[in-house]
Tab-separated table of C-alpha atoms and ligand atoms in Angstrom:
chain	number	residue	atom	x	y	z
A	153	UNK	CA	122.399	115.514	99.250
A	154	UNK	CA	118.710	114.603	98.070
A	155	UNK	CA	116.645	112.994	100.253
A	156	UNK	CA	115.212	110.695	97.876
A	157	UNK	CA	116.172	109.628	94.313
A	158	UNK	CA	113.193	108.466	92.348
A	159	UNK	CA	113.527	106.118	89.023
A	160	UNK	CA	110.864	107.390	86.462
A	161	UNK	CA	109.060	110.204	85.854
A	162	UNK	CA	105.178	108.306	85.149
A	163	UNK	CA	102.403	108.475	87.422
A	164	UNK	CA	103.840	106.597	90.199
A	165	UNK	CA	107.363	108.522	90.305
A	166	UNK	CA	105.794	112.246	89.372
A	167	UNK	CA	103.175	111.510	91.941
A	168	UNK	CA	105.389	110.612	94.989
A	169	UNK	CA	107.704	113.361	93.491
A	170	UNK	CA	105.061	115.722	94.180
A	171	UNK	CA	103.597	114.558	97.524
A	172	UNK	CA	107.580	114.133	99.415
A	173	UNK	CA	108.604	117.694	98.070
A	174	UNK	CA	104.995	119.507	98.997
A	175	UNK	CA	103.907	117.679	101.665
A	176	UNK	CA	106.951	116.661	103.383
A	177	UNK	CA	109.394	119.473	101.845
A	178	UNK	CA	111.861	116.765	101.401
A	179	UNK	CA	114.468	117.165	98.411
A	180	UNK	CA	113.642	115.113	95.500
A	181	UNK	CA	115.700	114.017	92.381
A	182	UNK	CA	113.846	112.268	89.607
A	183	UNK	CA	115.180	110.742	86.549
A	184	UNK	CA	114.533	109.142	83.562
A	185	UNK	CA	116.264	107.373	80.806
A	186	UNK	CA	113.954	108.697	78.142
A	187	UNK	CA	114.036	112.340	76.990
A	188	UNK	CA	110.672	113.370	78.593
A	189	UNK	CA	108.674	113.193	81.997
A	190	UNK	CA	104.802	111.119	81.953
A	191	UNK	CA	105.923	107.492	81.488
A	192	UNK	CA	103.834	106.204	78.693
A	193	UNK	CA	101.277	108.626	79.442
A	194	UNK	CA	103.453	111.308	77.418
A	195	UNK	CA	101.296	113.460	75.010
A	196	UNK	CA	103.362	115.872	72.760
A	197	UNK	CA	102.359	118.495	69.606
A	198	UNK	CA	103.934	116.360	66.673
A	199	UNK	CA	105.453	117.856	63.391
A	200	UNK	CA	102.001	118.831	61.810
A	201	UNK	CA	101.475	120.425	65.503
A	202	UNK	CA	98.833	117.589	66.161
A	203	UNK	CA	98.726	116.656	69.824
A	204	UNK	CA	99.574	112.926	70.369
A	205	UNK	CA	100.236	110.007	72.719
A	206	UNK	CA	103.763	108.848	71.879
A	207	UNK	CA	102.914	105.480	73.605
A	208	UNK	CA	98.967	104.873	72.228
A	209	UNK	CA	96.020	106.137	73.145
A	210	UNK	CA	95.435	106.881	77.079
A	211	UNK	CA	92.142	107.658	78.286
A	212	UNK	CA	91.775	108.870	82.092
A	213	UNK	CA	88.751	106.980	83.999
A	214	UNK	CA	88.297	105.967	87.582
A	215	UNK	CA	85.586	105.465	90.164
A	216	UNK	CA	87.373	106.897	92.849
A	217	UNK	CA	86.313	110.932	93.961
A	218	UNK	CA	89.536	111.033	95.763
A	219	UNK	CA	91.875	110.209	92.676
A	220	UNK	CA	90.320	113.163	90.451
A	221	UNK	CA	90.401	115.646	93.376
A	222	UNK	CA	94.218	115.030	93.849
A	223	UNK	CA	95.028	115.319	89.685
A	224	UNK	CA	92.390	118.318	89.798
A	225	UNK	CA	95.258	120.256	91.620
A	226	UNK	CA	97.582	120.152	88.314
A	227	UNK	CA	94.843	119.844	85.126
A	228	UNK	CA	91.498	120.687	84.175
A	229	UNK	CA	89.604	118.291	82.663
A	230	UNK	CA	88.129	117.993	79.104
A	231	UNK	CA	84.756	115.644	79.379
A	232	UNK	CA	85.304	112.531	77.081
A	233	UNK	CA	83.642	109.313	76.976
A	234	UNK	CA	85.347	106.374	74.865
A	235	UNK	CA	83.830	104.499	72.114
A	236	UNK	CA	85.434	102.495	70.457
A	237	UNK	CA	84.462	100.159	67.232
A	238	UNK	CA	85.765	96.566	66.034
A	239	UNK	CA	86.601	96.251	62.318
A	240	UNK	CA	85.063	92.350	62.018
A	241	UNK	CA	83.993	90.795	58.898
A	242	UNK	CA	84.517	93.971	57.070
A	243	UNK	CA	81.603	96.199	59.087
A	244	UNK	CA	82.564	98.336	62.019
A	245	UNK	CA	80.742	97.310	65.325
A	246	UNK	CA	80.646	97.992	68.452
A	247	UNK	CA	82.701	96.587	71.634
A	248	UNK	CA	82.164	96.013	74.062
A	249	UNK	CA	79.802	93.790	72.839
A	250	UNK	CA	76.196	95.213	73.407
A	251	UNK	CA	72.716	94.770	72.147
A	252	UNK	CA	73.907	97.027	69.132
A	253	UNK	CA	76.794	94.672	68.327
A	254	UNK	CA	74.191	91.535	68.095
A	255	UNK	CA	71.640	92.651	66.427
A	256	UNK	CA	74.022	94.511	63.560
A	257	UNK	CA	76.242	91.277	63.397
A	258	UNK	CA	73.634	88.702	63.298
A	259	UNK	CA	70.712	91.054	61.377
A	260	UNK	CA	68.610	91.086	64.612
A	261	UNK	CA	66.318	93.607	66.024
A	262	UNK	CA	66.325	92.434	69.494
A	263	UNK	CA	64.854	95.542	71.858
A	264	UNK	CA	65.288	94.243	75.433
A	265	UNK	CA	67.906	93.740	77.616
A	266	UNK	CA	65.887	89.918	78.333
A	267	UNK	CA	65.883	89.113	75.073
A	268	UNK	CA	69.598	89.800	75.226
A	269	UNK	CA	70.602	88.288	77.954
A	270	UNK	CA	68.622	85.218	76.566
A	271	UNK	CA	70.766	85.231	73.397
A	272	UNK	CA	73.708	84.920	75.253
A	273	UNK	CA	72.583	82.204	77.732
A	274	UNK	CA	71.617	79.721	74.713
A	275	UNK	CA	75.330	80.363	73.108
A	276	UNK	CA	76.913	80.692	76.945
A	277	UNK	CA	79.585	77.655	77.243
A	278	UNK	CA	79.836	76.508	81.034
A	279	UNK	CA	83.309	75.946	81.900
A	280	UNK	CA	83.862	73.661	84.741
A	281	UNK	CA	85.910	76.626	86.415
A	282	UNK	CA	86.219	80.403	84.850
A	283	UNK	CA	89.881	80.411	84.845
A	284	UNK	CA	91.508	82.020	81.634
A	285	UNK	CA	90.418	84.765	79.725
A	286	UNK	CA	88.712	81.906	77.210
A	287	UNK	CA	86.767	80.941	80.287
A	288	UNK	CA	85.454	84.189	80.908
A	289	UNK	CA	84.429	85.078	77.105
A	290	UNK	CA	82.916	82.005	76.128
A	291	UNK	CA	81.004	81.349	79.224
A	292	UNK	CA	79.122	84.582	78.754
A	293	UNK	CA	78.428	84.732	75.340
A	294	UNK	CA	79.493	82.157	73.488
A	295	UNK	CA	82.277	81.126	71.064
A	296	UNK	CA	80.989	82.703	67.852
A	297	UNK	CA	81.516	86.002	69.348
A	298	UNK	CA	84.590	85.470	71.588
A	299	UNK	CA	86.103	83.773	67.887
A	300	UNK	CA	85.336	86.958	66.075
A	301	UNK	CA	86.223	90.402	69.228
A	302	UNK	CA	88.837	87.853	71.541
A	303	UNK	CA	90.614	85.289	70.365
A	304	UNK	CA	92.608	87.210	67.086
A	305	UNK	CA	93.152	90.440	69.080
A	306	UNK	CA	94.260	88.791	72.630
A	307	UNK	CA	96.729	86.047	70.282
A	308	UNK	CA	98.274	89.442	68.454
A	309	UNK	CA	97.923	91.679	71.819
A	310	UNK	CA	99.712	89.212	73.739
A	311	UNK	CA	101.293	86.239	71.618
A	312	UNK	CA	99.129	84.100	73.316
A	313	UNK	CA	95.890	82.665	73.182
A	314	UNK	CA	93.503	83.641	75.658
A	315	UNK	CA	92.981	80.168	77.052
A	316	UNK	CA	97.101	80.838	78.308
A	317	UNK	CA	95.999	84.131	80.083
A	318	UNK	CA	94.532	84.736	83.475
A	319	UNK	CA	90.963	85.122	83.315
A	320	UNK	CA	91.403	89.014	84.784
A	321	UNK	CA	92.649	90.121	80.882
A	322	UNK	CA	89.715	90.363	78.784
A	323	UNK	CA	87.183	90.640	82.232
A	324	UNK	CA	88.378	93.906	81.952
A	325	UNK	CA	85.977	94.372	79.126
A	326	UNK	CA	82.482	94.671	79.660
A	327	UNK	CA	79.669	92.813	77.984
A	328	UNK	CA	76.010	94.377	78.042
A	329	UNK	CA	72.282	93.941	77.041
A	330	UNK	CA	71.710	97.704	76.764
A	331	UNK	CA	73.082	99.638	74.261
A	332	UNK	CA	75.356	101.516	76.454
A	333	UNK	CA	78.461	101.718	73.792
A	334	UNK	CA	80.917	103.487	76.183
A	335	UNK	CA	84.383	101.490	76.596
A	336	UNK	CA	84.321	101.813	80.194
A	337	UNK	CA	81.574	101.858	83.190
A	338	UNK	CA	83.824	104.345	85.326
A	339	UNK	CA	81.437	107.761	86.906
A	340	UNK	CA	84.099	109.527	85.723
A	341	UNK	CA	85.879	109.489	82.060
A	342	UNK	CA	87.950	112.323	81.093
A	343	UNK	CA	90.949	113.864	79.488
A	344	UNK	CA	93.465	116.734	81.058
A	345	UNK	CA	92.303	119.677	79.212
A	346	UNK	CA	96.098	120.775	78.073
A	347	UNK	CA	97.002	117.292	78.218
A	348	UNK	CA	98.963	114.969	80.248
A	349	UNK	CA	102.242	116.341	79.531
A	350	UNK	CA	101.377	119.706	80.756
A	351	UNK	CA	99.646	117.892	84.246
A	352	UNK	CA	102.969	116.115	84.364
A	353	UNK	CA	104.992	119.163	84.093
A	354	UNK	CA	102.599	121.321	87.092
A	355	UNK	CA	103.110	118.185	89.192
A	356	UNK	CA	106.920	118.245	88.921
A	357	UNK	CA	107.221	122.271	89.756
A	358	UNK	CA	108.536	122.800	92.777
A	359	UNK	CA	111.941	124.157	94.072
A	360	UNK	CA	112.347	120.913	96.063
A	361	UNK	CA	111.980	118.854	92.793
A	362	UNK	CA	114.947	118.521	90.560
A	363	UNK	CA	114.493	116.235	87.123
A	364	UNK	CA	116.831	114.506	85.080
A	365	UNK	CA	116.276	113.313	81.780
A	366	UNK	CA	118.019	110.685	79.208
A	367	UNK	CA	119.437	109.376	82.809
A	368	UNK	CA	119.296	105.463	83.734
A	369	UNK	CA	118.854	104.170	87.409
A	370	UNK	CA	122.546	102.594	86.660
A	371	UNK	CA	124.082	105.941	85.566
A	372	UNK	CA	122.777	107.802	89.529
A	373	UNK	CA	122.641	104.515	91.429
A	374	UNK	CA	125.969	104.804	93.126
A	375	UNK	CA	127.320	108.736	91.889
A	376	UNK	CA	124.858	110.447	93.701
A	377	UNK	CA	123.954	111.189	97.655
A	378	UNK	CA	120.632	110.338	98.699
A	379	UNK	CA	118.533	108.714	101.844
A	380	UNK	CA	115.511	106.841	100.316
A	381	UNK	CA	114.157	105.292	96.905
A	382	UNK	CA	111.519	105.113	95.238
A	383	UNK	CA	111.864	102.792	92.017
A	384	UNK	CA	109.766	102.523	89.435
A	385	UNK	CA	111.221	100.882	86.400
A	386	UNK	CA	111.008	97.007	86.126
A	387	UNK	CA	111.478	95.415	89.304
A	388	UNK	CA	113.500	92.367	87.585
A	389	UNK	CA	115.896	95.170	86.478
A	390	UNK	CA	116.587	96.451	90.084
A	391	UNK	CA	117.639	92.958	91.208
A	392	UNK	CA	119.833	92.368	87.587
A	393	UNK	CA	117.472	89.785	86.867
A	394	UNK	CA	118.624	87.179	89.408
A	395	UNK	CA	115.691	85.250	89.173
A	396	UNK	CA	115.142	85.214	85.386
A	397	UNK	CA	113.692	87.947	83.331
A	398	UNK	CA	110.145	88.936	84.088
A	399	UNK	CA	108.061	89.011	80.876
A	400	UNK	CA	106.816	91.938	79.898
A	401	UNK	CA	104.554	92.611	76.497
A	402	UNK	CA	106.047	95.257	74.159
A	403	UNK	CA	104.300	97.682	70.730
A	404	UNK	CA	105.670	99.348	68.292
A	405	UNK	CA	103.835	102.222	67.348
A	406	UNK	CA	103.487	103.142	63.787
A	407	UNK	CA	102.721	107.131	64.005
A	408	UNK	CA	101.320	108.756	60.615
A	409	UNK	CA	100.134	112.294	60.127
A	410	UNK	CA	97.593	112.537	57.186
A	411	UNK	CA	96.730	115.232	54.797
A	412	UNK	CA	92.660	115.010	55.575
A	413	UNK	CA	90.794	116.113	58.489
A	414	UNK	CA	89.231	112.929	59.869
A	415	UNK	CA	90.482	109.602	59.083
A	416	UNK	CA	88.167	107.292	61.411
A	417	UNK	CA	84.604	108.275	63.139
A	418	UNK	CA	85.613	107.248	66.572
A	419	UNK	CA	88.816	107.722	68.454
A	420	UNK	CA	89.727	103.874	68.322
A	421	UNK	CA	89.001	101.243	66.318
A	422	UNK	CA	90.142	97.858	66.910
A	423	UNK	CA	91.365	95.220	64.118
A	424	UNK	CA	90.729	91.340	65.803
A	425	UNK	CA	90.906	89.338	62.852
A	426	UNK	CA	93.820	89.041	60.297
A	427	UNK	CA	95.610	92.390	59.876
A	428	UNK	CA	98.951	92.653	61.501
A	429	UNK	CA	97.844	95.239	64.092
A	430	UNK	CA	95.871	95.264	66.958
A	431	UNK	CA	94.598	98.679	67.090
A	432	UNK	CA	94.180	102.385	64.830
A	433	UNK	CA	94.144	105.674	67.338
A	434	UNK	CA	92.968	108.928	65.598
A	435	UNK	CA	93.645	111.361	68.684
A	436	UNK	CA	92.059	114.740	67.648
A	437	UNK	CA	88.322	112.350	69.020
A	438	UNK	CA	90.391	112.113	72.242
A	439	UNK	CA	91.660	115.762	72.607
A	440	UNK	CA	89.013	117.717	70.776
A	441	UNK	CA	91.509	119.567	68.460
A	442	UNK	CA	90.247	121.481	65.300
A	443	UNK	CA	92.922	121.004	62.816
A	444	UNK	CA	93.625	120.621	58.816
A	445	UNK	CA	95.538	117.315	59.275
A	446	UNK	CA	95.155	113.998	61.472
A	447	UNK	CA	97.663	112.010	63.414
A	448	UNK	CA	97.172	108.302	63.819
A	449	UNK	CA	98.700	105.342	65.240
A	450	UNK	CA	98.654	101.835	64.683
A	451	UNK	CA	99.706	99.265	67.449
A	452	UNK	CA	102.059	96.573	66.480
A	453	UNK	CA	102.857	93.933	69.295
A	454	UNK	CA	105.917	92.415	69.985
A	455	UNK	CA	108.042	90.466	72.498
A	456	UNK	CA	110.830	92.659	72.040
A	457	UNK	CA	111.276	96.331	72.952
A	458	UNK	CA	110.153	98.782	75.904
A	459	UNK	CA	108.186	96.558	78.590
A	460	UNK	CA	104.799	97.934	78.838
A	461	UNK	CA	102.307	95.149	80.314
A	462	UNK	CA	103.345	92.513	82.329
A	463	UNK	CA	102.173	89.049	81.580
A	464	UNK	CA	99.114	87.578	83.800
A	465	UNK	CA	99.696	84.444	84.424
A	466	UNK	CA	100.502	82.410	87.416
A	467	UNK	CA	103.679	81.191	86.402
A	468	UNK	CA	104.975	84.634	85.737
A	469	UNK	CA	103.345	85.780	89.853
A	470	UNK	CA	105.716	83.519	90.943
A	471	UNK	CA	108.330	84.858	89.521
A	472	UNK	CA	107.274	88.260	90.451
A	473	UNK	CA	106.779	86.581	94.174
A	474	UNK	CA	110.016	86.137	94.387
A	475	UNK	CA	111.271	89.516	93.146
A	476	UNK	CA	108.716	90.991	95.827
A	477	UNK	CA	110.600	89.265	98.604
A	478	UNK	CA	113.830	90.875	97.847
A	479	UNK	CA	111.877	93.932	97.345
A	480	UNK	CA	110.904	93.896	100.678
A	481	UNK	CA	114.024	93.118	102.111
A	482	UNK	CA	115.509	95.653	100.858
A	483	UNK	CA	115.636	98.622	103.297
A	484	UNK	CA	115.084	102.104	102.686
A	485	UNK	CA	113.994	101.456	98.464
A	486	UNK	CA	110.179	101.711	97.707
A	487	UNK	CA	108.872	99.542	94.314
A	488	UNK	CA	106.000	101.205	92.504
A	489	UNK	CA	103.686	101.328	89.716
A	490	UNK	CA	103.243	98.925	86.570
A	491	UNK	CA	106.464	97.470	85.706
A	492	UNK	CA	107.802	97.733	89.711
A	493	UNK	CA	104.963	96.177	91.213
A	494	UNK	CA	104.087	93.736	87.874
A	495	UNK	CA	100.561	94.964	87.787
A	496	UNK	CA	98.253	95.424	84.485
A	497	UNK	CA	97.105	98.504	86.433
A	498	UNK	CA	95.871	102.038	84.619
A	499	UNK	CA	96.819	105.265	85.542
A	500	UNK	CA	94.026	105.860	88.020
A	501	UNK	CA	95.133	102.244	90.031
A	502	UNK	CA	99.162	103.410	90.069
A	503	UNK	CA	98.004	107.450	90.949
A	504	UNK	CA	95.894	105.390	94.015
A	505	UNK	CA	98.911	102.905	94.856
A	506	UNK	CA	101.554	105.868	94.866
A	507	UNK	CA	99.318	108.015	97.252
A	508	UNK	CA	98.779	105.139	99.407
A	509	UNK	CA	102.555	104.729	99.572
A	510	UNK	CA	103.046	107.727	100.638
A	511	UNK	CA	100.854	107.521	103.530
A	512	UNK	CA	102.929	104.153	104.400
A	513	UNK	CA	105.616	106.469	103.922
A	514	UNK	CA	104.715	109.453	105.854
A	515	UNK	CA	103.820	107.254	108.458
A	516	UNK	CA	107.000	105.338	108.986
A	517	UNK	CA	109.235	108.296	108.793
A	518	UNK	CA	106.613	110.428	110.413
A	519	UNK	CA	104.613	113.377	110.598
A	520	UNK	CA	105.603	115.201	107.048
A	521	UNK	CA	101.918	115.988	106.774
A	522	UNK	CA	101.609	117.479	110.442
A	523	UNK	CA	104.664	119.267	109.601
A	524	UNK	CA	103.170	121.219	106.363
A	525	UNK	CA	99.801	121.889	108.446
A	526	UNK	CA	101.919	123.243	110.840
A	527	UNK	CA	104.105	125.628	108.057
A	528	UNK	CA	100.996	126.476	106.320
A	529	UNK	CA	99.200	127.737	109.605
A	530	UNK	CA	102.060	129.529	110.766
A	531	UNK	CA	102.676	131.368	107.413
B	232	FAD	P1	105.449	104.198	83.374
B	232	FAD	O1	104.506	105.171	82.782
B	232	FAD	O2	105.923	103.057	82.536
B	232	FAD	O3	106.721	105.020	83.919
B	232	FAD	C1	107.902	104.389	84.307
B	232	FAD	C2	109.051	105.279	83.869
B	232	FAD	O4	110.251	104.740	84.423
B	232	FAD	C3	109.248	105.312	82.353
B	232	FAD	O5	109.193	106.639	81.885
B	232	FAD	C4	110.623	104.681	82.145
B	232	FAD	O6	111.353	105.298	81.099
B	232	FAD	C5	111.281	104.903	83.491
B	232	FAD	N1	112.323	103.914	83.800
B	232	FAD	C6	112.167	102.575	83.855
B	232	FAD	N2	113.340	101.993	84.174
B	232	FAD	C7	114.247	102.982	84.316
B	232	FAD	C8	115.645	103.022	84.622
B	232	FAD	N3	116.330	101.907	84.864
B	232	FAD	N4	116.250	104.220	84.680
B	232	FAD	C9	115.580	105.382	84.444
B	232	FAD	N5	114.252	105.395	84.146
B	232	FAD	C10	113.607	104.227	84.088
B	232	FAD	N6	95.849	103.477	81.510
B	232	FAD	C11	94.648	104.093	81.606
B	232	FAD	O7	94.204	104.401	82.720
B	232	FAD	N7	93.914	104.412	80.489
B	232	FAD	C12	94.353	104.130	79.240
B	232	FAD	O8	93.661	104.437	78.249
B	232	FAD	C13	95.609	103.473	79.103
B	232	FAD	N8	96.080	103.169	77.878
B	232	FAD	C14	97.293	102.547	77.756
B	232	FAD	C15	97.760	102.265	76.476
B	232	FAD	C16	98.994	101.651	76.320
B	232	FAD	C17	99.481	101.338	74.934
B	232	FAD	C18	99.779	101.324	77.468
B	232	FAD	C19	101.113	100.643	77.304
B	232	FAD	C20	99.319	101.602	78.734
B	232	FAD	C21	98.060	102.224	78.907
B	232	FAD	N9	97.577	102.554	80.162
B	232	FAD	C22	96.345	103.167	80.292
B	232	FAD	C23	98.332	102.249	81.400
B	232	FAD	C24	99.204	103.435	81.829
B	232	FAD	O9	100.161	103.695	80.826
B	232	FAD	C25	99.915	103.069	83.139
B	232	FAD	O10	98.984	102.735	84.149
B	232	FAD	C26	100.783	104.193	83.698
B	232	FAD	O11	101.423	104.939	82.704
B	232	FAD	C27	101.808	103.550	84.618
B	232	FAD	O12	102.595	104.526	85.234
B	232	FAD	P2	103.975	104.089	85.903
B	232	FAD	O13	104.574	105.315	86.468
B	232	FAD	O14	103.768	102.901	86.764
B	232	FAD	O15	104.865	103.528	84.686
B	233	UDP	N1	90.378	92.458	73.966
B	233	UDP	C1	90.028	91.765	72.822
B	233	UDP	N2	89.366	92.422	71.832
B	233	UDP	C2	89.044	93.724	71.913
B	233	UDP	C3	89.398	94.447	73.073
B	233	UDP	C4	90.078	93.782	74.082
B	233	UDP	O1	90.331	90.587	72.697
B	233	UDP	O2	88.433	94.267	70.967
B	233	UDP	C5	91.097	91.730	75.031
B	233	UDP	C6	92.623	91.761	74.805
B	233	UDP	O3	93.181	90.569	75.326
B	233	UDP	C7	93.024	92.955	75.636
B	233	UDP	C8	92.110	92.785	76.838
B	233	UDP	O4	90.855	92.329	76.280
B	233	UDP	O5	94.387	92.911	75.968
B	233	UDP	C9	91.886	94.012	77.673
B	233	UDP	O6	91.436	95.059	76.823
B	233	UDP	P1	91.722	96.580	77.224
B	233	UDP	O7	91.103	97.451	76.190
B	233	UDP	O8	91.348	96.788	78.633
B	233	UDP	O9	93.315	96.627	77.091
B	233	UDP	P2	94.343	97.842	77.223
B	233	UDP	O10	94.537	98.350	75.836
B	233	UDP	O11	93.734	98.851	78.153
B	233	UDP	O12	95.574	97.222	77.780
């Protein structure tokens, strides 16, 4: 008898896996239908004995003290700070777009964040509302650059244009006047020194913790004793897709090993304009291995395949709406992470939502946490 059966070993299953066996020493079994733990976060050594991201490139970064602290107890961390470069009009530039990224496209030597900002404001659209992620683009900087970094990559990336997305899609991209080049803002940016595979595997360690692999939610769902849930997988799945299917955006990854040590300068570069993919990862920039050979990935989207973002737009919240209000109706069964809760969230957001379910969690069933402090002082 387990207490709990948990679908999917990502973030948001390995992290409540963790916290119910160690904090509340309740029995956990966690499974997965693929044949590895991490969600799409899973890094492995391929043939060449490169490390990798089977699932593209993932790069931890978060604002919040509190997040780190709690993954600090399974990794250490390798300092890394993303850069990433746009192949447009056959240079490599910059993006976000920054004071570098002007003055190299357009053959300026502008040297002030004013004289930036000013650029922008006299090619700034103003959109009556700043509503889709066309909105947000053109009403900073203009169309000429939104044509050339957003429109091709978000139609590819999504198989839509941006003017069809919510405006919360490509806001998640800075723009700047300075020439900070860094992908993201976040105080902290880093990578698990061993890798994410080997945090993953530290978090799921525990006597109380049992893991199943190549096993689907339907194979356990009625063979198996347990009190509680927590499900993680698609939340339209759960319900057998009553309501419809929920969309969710799918890749194919193209993974190639080459016979030279460095194929790109940075760690990403993105392709907006015409070629078929989105995006090229070279991941020895990412995890600071010395090696003969280089493994890289190119991103092909698709509608079809393994869901991995769901869709942002308000027609598809509905839908998820209404999949929430069985989901909360249903006793005793806990819906988190990405595809559960149908959030474009990264791994820092679904680490925070899992450890704030547990506290929801903890609370209702009470006092797991008084329970350990009491173990641990008596021991
Ligand atoms: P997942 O990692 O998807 O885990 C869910 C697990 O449930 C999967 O392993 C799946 O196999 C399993 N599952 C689903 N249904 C079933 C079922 N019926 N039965 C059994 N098992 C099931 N975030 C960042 O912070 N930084 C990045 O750089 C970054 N890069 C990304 C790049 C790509 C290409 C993608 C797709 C995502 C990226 N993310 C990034 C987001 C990050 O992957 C997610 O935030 C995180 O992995 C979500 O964790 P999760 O546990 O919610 O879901
Ligand atoms: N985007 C774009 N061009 C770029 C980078 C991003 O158009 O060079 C858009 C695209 O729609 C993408 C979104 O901005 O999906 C968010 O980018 P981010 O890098 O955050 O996406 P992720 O890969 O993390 O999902």
């Amino acid at each position: 008898m387990f207490d709990w059966l948990i679908i999917g070993a990502g973030f948001a299953g390995s992290v409540l896996a963790d916290r119910l066996a160690r904090v509340r020493n309740e029995r956990v079994l966690i499974v997965d239908r693929r044949n590895h733990i991490g969600g799409n976060a899973y890094d492995r050594f391929d043939d060449a004995g490169v490390l990798m991201h089977q699932y593209g490139p993932h790069i931890f970064h978060t604002n919040a003290q509190s997040i780190v602290d709690y993954l600090a107890q399974f990794t250490e961390w390798r300092p890394y700070e993303h850069r990433v470069l746009a192949h447009v009009d056959d240079a490599l530039l910059p993006i976000p777009i920054n004071r570098t990224t002007v003055n190299r496209l357009y053959g300026l030597s502008l040297d002030s964040d004013e004289a930036v900002e000013a650029f922008f404001n006299e090619r700034a659209e103003t959109p009556a509302e700043i509503r889709t992620s066309e909105d947000v683009v053109v009403g900073r900087v203009g169309r000429d650059l939104y044509e050339k970094f957003f429109r091709g990559y978000t139609r590819k990336q999504w198989g839509l244009d941006p003017s069809q997305l919510d405006k919360s899609v490509t806001a998640r991209v800075p723009v700047r006047t300075n020439t900070d080049d860094r992908y993201f803002n976040d105080t902290f940016q880093c990578m698990p020194k061993l890798g994410y595979t080997r945090m993953f595997e530290k978090m799921l360690d525990h006597p109380n913790i049992k893991v199943m692999l190549q096993t689907d939610f339907a194979d356990v769902r009625r063979g198996i004793s347990y009190k509680r849930m927590i499900f993680t997988g698609p939340i339209d799945e759960y319900f057998d897709h009553r309501f419809g299917k929920l969309p969710y955006r799918s890749l194919r990854f193209e993974h190639k090993t080459l016979d030279m040590p460095q194929f790109q300068p940075v760690a990403v570069v993105n392709y907006p304009q015409n070629e078929p993919f989105t995006r090229i990862t070279e991941y020895k920039h990412l995890t600071g291995q010395e090696h003969a050979k280089t493994s890289i990935t190119y991103e092909h989207p698709s509608a079809d395949g393994d869901p991995y973002y769901p869709i942002p737009k308000p027609e598809n919240a509905e839908l998820f709406k209404r999949y929430e209000k069985l989901a909360q109706a249903t006793p005793n069964v806990w819906f988190v992470g990405r595809l559960a809760t149908y959030r474009y969230y990264n791994m820092d957001q679904v680490v925070g939502q899992a450890l704030s379910t547990f506290q929801k969690i903890d609370a209702a069933l009470g006092t797991g946490t008084k329970r350990a402090r009491a173990i641990m002082q008596a021991s």
